[in-house]
PDB file of C-alpha atoms in Angstrom:
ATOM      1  CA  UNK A   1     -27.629  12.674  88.179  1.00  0.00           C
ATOM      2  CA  UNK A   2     -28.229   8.855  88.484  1.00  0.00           C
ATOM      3  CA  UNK A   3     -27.173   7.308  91.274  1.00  0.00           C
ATOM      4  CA  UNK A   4     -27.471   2.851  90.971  1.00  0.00           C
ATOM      5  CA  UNK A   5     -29.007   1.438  93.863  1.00  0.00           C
ATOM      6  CA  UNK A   6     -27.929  -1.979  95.402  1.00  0.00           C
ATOM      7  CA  UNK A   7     -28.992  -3.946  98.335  1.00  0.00           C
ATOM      8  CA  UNK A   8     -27.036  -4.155 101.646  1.00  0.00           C
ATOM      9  CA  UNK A   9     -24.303  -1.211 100.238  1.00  0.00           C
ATOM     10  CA  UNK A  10     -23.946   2.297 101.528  1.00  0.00           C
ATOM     11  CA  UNK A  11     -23.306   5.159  99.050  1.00  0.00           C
ATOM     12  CA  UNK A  12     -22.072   8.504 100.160  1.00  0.00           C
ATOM     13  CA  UNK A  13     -21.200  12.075  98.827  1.00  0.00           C
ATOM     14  CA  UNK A  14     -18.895  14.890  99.390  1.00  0.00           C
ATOM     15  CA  UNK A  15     -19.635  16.825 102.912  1.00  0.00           C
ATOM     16  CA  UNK A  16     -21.452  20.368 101.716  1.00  0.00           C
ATOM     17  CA  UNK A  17     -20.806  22.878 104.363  1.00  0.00           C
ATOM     18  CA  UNK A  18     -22.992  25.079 105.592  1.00  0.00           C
ATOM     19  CA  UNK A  19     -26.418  22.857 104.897  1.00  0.00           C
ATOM     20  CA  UNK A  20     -26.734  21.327 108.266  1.00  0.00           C
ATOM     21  CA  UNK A  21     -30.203  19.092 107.335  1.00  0.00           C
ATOM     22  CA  UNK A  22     -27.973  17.376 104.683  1.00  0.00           C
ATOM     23  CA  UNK A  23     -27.412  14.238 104.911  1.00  0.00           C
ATOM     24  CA  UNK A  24     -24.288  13.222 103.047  1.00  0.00           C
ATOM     25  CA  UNK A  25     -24.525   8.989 103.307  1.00  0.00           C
ATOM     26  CA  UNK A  26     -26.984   6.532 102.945  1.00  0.00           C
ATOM     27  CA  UNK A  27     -27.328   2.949 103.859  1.00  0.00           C
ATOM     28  CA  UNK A  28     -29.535   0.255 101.861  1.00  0.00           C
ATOM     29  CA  UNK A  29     -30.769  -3.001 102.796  1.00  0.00           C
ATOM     30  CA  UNK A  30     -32.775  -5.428 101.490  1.00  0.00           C
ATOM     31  CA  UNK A  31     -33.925  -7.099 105.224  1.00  0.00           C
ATOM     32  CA  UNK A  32     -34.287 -10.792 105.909  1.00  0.00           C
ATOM     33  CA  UNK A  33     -35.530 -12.394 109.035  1.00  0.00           C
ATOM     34  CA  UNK A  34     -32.553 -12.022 111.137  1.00  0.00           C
ATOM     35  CA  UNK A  35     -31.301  -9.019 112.214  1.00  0.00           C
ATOM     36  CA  UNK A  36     -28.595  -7.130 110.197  1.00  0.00           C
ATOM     37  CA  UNK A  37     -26.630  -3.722 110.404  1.00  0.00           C
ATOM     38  CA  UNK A  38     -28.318  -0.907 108.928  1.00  0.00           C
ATOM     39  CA  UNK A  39     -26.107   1.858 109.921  1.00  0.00           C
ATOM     40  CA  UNK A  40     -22.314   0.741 111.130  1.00  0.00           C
ATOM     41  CA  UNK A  41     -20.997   2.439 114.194  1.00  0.00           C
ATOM     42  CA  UNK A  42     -18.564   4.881 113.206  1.00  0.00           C
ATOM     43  CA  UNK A  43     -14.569   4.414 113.712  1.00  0.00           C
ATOM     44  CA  UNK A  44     -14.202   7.460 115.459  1.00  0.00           C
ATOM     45  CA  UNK A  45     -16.842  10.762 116.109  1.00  0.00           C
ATOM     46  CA  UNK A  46     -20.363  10.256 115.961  1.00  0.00           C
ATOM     47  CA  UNK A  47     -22.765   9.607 112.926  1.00  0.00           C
ATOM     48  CA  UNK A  48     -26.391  11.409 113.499  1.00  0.00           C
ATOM     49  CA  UNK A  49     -28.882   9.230 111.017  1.00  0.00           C
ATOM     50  CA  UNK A  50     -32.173  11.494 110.190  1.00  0.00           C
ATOM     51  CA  UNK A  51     -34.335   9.588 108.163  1.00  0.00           C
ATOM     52  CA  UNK A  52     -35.213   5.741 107.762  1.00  0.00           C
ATOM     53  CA  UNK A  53     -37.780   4.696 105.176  1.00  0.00           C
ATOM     54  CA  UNK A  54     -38.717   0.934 105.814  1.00  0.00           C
ATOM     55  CA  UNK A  55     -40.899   0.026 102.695  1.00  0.00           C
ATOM     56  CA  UNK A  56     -42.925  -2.771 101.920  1.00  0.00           C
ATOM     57  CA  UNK A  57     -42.483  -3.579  98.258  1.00  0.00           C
ATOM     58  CA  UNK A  58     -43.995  -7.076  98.290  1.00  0.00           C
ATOM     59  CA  UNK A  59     -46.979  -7.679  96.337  1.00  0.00           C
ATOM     60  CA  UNK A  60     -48.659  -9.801  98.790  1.00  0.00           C
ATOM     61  CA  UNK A  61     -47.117 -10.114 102.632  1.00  0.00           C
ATOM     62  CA  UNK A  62     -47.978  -7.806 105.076  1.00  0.00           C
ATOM     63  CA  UNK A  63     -45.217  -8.332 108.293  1.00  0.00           C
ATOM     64  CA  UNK A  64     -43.576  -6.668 110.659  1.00  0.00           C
ATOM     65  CA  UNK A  65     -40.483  -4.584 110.344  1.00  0.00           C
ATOM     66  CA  UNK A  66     -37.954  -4.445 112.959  1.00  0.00           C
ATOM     67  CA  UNK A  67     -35.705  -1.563 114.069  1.00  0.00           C
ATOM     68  CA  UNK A  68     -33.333  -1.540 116.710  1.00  0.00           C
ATOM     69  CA  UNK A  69     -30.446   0.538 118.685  1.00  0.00           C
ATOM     70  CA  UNK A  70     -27.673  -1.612 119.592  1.00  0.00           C
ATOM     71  CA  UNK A  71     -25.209  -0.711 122.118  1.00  0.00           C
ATOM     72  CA  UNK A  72     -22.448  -2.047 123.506  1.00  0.00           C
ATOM     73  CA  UNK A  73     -24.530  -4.976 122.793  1.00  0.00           C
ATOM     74  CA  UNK A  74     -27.096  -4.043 124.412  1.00  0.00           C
ATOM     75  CA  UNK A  75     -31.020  -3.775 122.687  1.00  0.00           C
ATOM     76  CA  UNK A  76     -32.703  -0.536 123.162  1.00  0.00           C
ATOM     77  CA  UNK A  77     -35.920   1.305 121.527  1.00  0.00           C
ATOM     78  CA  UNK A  78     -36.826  -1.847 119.525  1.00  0.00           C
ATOM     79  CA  UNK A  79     -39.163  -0.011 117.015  1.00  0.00           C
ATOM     80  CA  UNK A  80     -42.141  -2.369 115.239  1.00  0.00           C
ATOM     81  CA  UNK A  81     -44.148  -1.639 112.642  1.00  0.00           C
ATOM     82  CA  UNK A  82     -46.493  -4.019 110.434  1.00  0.00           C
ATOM     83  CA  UNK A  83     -46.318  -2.921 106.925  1.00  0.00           C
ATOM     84  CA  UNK A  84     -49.121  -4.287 104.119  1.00  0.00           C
ATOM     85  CA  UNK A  85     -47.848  -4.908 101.117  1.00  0.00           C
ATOM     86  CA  UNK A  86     -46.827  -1.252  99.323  1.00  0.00           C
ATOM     87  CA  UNK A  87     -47.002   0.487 102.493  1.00  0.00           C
ATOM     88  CA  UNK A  88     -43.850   2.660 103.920  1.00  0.00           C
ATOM     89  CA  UNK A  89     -43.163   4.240 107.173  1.00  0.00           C
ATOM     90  CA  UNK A  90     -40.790   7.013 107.305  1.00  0.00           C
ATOM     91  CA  UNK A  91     -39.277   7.760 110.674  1.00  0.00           C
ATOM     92  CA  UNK A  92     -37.346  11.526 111.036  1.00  0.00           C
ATOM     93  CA  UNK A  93     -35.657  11.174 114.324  1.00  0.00           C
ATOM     94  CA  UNK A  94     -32.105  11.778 114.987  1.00  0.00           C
ATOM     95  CA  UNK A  95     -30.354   8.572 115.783  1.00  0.00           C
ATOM     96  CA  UNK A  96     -26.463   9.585 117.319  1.00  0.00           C
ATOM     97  CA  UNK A  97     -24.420   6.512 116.897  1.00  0.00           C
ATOM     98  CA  UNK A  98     -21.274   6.678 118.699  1.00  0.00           C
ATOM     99  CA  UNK A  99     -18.504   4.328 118.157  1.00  0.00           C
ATOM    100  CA  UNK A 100     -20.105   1.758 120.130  1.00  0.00           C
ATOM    101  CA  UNK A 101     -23.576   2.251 118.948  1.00  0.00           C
ATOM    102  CA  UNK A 102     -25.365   0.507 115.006  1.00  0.00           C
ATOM    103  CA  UNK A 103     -29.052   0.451 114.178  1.00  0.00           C
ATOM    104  CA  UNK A 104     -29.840  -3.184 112.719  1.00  0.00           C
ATOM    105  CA  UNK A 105     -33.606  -3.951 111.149  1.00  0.00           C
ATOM    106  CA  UNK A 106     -34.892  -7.088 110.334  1.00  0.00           C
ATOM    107  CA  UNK A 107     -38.521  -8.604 109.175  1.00  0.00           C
ATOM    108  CA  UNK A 108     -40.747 -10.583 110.725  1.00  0.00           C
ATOM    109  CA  UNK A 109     -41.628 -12.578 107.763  1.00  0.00           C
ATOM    110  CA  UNK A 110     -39.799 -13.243 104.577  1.00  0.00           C
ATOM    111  CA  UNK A 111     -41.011 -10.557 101.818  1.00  0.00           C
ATOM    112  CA  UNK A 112     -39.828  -8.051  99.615  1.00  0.00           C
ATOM    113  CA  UNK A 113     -38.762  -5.195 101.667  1.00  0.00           C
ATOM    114  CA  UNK A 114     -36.745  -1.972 101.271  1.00  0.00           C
ATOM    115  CA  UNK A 115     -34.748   0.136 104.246  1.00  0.00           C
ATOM    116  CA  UNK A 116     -32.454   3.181 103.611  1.00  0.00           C
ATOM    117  CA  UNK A 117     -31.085   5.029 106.194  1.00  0.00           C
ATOM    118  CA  UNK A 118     -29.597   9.092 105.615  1.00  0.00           C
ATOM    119  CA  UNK A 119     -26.895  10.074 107.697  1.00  0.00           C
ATOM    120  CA  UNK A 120     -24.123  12.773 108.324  1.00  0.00           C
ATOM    121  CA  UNK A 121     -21.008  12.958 110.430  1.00  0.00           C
ATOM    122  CA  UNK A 122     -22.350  14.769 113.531  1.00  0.00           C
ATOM    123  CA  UNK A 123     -21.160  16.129 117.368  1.00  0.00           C
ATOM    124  CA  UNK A 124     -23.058  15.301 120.166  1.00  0.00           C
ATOM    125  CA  UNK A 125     -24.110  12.019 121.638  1.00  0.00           C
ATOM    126  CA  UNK A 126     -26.965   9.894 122.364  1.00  0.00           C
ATOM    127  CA  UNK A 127     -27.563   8.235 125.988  1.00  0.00           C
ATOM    128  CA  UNK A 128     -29.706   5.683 126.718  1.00  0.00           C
ATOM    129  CA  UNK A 129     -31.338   3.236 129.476  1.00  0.00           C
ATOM    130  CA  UNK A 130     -33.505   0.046 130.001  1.00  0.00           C
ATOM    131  CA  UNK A 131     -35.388   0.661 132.942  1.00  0.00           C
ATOM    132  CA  UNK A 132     -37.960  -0.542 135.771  1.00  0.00           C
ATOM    133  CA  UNK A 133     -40.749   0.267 137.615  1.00  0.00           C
ATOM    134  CA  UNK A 134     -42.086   3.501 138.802  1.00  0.00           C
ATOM    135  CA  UNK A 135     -39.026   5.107 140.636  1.00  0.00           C
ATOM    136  CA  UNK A 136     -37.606   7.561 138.714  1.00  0.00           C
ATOM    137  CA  UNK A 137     -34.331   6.693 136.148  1.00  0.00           C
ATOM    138  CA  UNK A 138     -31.767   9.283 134.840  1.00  0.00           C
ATOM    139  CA  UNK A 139     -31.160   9.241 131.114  1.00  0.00           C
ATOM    140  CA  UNK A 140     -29.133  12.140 130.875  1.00  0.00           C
ATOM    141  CA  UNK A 141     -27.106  14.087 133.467  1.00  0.00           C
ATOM    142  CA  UNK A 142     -25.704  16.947 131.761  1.00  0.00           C
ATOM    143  CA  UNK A 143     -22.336  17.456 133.311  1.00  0.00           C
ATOM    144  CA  UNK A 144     -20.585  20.592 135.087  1.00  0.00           C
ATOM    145  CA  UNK A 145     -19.349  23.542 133.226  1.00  0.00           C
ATOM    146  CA  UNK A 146     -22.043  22.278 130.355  1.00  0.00           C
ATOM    147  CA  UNK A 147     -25.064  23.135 128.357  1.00  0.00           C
ATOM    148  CA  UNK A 148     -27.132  20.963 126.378  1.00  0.00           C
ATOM    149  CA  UNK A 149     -29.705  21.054 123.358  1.00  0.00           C
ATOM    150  CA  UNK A 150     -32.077  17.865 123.201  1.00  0.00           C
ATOM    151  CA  UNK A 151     -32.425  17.113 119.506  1.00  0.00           C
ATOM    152  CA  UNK A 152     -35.061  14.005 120.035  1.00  0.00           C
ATOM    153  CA  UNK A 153     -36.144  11.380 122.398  1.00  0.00           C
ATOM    154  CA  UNK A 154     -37.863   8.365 122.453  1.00  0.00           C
ATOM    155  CA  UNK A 155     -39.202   6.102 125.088  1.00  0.00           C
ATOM    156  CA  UNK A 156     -40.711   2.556 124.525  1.00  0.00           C
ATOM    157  CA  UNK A 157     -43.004  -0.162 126.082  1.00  0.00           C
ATOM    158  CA  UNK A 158     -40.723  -3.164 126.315  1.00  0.00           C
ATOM    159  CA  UNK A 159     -43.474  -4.958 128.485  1.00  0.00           C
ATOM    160  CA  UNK A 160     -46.118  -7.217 128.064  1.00  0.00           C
ATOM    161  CA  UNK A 161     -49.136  -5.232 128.327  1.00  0.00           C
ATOM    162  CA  UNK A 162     -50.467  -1.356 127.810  1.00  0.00           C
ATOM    163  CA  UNK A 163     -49.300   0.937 130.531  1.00  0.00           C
ATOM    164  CA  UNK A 164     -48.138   4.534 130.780  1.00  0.00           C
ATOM    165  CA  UNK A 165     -44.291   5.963 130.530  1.00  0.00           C
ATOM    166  CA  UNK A 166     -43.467   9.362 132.015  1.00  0.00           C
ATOM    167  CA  UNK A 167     -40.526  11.618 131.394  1.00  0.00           C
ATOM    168  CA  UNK A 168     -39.371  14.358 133.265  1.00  0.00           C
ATOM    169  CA  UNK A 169     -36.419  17.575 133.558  1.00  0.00           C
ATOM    170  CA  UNK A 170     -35.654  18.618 136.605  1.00  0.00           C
ATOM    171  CA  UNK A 171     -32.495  21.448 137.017  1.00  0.00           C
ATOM    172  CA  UNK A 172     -29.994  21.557 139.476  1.00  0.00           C
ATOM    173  CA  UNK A 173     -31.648  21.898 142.731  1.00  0.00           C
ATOM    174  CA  UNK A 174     -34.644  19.016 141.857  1.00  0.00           C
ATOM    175  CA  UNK A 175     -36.964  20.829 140.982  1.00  0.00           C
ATOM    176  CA  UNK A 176     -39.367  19.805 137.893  1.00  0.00           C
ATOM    177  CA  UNK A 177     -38.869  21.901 135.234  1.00  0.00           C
ATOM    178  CA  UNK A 178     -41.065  19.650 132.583  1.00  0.00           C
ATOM    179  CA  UNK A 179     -43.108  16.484 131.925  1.00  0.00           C
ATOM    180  CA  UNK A 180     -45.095  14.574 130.035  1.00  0.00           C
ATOM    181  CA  UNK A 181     -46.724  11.178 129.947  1.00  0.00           C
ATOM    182  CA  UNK A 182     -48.271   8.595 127.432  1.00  0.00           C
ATOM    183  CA  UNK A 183     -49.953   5.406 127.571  1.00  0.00           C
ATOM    184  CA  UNK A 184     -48.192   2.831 125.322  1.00  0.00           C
ATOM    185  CA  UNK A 185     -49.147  -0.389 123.879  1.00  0.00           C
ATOM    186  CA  UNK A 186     -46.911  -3.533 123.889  1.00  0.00           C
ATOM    187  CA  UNK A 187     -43.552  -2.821 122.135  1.00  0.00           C
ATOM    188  CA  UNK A 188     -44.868   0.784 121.111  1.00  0.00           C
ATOM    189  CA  UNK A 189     -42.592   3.716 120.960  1.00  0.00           C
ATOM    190  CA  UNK A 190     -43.240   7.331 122.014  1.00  0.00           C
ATOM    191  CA  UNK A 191     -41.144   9.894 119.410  1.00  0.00           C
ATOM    192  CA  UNK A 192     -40.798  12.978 121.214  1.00  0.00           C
ATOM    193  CA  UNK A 193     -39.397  16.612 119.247  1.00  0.00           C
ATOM    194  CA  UNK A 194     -38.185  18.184 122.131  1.00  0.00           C
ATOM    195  CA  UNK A 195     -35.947  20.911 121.794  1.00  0.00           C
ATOM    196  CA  UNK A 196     -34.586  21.668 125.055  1.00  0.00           C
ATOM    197  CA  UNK A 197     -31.762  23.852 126.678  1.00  0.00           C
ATOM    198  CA  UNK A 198     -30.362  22.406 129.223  1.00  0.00           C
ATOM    199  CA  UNK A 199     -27.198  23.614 132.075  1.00  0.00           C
ATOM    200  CA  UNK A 200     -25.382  21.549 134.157  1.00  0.00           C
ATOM    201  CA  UNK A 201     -26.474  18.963 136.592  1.00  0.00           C
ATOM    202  CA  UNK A 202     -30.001  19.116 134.889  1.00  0.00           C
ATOM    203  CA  UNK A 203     -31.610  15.552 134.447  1.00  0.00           C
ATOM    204  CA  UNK A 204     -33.759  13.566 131.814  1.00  0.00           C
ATOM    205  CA  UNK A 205     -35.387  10.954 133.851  1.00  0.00           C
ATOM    206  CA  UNK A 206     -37.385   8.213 133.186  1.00  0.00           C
ATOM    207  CA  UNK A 207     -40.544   5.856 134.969  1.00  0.00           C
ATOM    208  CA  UNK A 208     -42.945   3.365 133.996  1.00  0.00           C
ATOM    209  CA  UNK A 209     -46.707   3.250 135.140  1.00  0.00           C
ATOM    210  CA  UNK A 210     -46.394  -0.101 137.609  1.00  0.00           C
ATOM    211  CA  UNK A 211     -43.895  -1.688 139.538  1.00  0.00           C
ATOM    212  CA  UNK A 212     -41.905  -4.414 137.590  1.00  0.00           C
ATOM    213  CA  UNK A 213     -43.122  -3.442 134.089  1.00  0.00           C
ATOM    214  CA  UNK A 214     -40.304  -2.305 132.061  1.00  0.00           C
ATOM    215  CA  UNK A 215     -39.141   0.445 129.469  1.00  0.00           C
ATOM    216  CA  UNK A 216     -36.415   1.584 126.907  1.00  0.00           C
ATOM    217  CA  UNK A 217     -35.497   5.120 126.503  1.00  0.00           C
ATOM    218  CA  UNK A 218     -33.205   7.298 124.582  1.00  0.00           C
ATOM    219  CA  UNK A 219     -31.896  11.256 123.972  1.00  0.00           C
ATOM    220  CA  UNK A 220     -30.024  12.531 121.799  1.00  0.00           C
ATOM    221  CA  UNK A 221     -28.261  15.764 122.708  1.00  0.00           C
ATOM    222  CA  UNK A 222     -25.262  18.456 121.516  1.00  0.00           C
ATOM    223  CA  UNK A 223     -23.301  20.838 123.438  1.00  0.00           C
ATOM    224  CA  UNK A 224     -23.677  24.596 122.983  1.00  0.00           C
ATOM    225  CA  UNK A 225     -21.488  27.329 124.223  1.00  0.00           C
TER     226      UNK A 225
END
């Protein structure tokens, strides 16, 4: 089957149960040098998007390509990539955009460029935070009577200069149940595949490396019996 691609237009499928990696939508946009919406916030439920491919199709401009969570209208995980000309980057990471949640991309220079985004209606959710310095910040408190699985997360740089981010899970009575910790460049973003179970009153937190410097950070999660 051929399917007609156009720029800036979404195309979707019928919903095939039982193949859970499926994605049954896709967004397309051709991206300028302001930001635009990728993938729309749903009207209701949650959308989980899978894969972005952000190509480079210009002959001769190498920039940078610009991808961003927006919620509530508020920036988090700004995601930066220079691209020479030809060169892709595809990005598997589950992206849960509730109804007050869109991923916009832009470039940093005009050129011919190329995103698509894959997506399915999904359960779950997706929290996030902006945070400071090197006290410890919760990201996700998974509520009473609960039990999570962490299907991603991601934390980013958002500070001037290369320092190291540090996340942690600690259960119900504080105690430190995992971490892990990178060093990050400027405006660099750490994707991790964690796969965690997690019961109630368990945290995600969240630090930077120095005092004042400053990060972005995101999970996304679903509930299991």
């Amino acid at each position: 089957m051929t399917i007609p691609i156009s720029p800036n237009v979404e195309i979707k499928s019928s919903e095939v149960k039982g193949l859970v990696g499926l994605s049954n939508s896709s967004a397309y946009l051709t991206p300028t040098t302001s930001y635009q919406e990728l993938v729309a916030a749903p009207a209701s439920g949650v959308r989980r998007v899978s894969q972005i491919v952000l190509k480079n199709v210009d002959e001769s401009v190498a920039t940078v390509f610009y991808l961003k969570l927006v919620k509530s209208g508020t920036d988090y995980i700004v995601v930066q990539i220079e691209l020479a000309p030809y060169e892709k980057l595809v990005l598997d990471f589950p992206w849960i955009l509730d109804t007050n949640s869109s991923l916009q991309a832009k470039v940093a220079a005009t050129c011919s460029g190329l995103i698509v985004a894959s997506f399915v209606t999904w359960l779950g959710g997706q929290e996030v935070a902006n945070f400071t310095g090197t006290s410890w910040a919760d990201l996700l408190t998974v509520p009473g009577g609960s039990t999570y699985a962490t299907l991603g997360l991601a934390v980013a740089n958002t500070y001037t200069v290369t320092e190291t981010v540090s996340i942690q899970v600690i259960n119900d009575s504080s105690t430190q149940m995992f971490r892990d910790s990178k060093t990050l460049g400027p405006g660099t973003v750490w994707f991790l595949e964690l796969n965690l179970l997690m019961g109630a009153g368990w945290k995600i937190q969240v630090k930077h490396g120095a005092s004042s410097y400053t990060g972005s950070a995101l999970v996304s999660w679903m509930e299991v019996p």
